[in-house]
PDB file of C-alpha atoms in Angstrom:
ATOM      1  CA  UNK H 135       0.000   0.000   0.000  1.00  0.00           C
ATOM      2  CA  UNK H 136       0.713   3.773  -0.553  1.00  0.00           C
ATOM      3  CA  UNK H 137       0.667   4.631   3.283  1.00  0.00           C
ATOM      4  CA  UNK H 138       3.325   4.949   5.412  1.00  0.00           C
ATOM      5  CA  UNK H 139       2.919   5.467   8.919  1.00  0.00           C
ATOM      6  CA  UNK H 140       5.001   5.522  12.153  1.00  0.00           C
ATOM      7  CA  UNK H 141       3.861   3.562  15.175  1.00  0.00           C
ATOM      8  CA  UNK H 142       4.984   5.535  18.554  1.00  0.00           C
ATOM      9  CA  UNK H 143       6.122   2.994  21.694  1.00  0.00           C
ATOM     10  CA  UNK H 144       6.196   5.812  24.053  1.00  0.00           C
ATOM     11  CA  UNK H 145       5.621   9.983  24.643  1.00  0.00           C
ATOM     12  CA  UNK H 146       9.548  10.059  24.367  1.00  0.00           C
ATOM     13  CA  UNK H 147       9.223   8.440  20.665  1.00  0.00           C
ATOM     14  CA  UNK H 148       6.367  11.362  19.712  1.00  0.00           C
ATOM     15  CA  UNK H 149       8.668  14.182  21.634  1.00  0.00           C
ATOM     16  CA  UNK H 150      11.410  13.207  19.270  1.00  0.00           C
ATOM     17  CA  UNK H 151       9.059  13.625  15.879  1.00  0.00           C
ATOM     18  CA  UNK H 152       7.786  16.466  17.082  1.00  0.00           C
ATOM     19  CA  UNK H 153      11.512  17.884  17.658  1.00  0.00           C
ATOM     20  CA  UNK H 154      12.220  16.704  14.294  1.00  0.00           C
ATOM     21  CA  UNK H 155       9.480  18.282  12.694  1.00  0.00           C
ATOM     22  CA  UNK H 156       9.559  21.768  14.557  1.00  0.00           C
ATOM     23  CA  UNK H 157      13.400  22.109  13.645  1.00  0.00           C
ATOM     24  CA  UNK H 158      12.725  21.577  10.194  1.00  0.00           C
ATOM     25  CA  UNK H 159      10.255  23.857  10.331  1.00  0.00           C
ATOM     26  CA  UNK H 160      12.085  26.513  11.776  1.00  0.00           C
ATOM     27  CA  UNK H 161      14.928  25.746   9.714  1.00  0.00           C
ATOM     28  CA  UNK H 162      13.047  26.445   5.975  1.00  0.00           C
ATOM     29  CA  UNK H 163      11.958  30.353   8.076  1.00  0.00           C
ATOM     30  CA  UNK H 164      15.144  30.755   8.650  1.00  0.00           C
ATOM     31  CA  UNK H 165      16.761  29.763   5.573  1.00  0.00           C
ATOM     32  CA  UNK H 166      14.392  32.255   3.524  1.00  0.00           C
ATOM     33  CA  UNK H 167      15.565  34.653   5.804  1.00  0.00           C
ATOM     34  CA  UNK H 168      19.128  33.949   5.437  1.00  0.00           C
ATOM     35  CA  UNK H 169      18.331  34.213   1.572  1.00  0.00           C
ATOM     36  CA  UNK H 170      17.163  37.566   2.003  1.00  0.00           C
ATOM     37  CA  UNK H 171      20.048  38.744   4.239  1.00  0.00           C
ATOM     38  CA  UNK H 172      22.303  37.639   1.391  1.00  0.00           C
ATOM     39  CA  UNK H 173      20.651  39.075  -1.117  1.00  0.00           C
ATOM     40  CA  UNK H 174      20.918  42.310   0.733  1.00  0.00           C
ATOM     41  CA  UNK H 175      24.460  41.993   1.187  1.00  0.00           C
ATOM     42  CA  UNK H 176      25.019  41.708  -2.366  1.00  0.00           C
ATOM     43  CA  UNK H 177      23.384  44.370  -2.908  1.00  0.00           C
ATOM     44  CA  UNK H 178      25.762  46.266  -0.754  1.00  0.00           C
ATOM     45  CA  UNK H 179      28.025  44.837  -1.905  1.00  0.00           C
ATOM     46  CA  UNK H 180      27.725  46.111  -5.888  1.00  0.00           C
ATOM     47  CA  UNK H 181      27.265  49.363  -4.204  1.00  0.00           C
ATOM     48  CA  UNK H 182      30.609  49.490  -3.183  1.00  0.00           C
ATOM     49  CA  UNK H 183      32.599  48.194  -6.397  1.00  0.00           C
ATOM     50  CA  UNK H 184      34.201  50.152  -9.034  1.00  0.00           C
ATOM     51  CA  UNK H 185      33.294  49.853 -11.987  1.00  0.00           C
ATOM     52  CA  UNK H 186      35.915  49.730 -15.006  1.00  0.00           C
ATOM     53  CA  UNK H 187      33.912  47.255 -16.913  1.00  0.00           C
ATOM     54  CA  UNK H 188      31.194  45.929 -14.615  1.00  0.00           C
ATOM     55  CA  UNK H 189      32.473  42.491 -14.678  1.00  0.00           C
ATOM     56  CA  UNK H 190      33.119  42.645 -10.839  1.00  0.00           C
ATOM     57  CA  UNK H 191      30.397  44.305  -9.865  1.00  0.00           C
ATOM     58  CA  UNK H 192      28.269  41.336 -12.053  1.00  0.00           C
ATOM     59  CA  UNK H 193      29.723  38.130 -10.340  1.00  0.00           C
ATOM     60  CA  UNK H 194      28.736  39.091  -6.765  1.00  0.00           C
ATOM     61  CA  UNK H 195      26.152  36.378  -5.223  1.00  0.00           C
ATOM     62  CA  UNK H 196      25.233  34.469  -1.859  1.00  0.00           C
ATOM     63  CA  UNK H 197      24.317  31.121  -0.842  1.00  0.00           C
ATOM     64  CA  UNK H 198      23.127  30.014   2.389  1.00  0.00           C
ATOM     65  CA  UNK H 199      24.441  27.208   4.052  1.00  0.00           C
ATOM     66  CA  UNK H 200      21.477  25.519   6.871  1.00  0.00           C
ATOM     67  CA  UNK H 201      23.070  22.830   9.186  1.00  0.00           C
ATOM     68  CA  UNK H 202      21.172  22.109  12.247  1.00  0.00           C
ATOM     69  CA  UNK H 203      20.773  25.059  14.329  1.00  0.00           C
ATOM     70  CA  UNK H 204      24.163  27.002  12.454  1.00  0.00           C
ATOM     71  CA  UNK H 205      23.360  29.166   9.039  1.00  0.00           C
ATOM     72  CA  UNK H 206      26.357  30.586   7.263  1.00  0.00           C
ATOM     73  CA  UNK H 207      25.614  32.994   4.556  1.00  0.00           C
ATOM     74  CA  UNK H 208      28.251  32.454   2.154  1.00  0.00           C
ATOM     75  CA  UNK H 209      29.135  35.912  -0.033  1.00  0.00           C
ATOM     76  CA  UNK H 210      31.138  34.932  -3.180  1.00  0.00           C
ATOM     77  CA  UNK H 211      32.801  36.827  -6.007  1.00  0.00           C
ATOM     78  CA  UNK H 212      33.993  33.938  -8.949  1.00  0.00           C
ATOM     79  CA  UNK H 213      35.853  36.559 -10.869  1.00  0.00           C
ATOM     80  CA  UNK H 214      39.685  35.558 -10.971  1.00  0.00           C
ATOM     81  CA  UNK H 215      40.757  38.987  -9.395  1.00  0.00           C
ATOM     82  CA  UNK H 216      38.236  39.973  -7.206  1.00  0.00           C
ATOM     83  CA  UNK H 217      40.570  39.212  -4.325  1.00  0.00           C
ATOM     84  CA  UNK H 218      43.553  41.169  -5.595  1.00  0.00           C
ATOM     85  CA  UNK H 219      40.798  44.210  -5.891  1.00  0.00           C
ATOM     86  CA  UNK H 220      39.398  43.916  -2.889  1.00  0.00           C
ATOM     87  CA  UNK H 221      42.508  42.587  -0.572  1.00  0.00           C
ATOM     88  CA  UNK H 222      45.390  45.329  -2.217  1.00  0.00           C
ATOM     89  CA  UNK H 223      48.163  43.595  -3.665  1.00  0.00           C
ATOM     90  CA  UNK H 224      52.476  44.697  -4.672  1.00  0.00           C
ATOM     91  CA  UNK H 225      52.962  45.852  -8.473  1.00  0.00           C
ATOM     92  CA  UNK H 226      56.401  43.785  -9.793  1.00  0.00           C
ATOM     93  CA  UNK H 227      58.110  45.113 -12.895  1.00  0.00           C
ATOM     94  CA  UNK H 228      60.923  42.755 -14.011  1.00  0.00           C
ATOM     95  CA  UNK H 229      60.267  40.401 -11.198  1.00  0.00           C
ATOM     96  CA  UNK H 230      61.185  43.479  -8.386  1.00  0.00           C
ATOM     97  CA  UNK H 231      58.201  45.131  -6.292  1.00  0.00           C
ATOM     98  CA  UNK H 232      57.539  48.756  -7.543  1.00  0.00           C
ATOM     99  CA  UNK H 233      54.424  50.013  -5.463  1.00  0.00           C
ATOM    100  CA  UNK H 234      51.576  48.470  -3.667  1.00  0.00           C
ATOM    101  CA  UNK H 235      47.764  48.807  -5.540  1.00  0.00           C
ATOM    102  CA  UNK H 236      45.659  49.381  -2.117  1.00  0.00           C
ATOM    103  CA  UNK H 237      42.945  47.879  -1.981  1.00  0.00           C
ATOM    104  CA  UNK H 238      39.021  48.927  -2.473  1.00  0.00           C
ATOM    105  CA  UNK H 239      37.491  46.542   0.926  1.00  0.00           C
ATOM    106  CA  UNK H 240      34.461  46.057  -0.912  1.00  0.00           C
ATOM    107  CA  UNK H 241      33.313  43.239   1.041  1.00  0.00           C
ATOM    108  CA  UNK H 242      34.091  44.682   4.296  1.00  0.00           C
ATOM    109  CA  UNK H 243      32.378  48.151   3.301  1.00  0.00           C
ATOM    110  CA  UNK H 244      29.371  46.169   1.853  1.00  0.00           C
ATOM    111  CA  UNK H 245      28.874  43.906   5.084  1.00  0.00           C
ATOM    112  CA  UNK H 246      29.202  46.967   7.060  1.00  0.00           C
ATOM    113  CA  UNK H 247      26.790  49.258   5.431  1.00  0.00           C
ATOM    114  CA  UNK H 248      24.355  45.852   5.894  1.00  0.00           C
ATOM    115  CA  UNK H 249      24.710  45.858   9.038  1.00  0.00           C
ATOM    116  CA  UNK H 250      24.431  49.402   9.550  1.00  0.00           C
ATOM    117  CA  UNK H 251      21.357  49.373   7.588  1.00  0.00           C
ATOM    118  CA  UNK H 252      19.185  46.086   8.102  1.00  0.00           C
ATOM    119  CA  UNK H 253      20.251  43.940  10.227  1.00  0.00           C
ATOM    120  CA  UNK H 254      18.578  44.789  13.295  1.00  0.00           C
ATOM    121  CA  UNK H 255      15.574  44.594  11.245  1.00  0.00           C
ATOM    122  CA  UNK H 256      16.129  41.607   9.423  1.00  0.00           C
ATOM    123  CA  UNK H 257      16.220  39.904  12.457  1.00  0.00           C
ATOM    124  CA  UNK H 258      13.135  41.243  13.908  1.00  0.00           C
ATOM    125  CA  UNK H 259      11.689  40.095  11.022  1.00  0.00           C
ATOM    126  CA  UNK H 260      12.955  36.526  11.150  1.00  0.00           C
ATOM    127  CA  UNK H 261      12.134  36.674  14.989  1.00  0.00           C
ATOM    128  CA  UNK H 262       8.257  38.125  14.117  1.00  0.00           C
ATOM    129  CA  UNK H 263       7.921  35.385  10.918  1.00  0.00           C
ATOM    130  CA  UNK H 264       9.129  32.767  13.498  1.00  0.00           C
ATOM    131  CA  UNK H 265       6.308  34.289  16.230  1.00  0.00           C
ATOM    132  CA  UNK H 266       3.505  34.049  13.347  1.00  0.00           C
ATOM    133  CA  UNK H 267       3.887  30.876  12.195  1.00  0.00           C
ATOM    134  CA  UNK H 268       3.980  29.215  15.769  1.00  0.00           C
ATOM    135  CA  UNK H 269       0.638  30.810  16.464  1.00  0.00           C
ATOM    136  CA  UNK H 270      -0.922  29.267  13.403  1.00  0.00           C
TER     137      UNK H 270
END
């Protein structure tokens, strides 16, 4: 047959479900928050890159990362120098340093201007979206 059920032996068995079920639960509100923080961030994030050709400024992105209770919120940039731009790095001529390119901190002025700017409220909101959906 097509139905699958669980038998329970005891109240500890149906605590454990429930515990199952609740943290997945919370865990899909607070991914789609997470998603939403990121998407912020790279928002800030573009904000704060030059532009020469846009290229940078393009390959910006997030993913979120759920694992039990821990979410990481991973903020990426794929291009091959986007490092070099935003860390500084020494200018060699003829294999001998000649100067230092300093550089721009995007990432650390883009997370900072998110948290300046959201995320207190972003986690009210995951807080209040939590709040909701436990009252029904």
């Amino acid at each position: 047959s097509g139905v699958s059920y669980m038998s329970m032996k005891s109240i500890e068995d149906l605590e454990r479900v429930f515990d199952r079920g609740i943290a997945c639960w919370e865990g899909k509100i607070l991914s789609k928050s997470a998603e939403r923080m990121g998407a912020k961030c790279v928002r800030e994030l573009k904000r704060n890159t030059k532009v020469v050709t846009g290229n940078l400024k393009r390959r910006w992105g997030s993913r979120t990362e759920v694992k039990s209770s821990d979410i990481k919120i991973h903020l990426t940039n794929d291009a091959d120098y986007a490092a070099y731009v935003n860390d500084g790095h020494r200018i060699k001529k003829g294999g001998k340093t000649v100067g230092y390119f300093e550089g721009h901190h995007m990432l650390e002025k883009g997370v900072a201007a998110y948290k300046t700017n959201y995320l207190k409220d972003d986690l009210q909101g995951m807080v209040d979206e939590l709040g909701k959906a436990m009252k029904g």
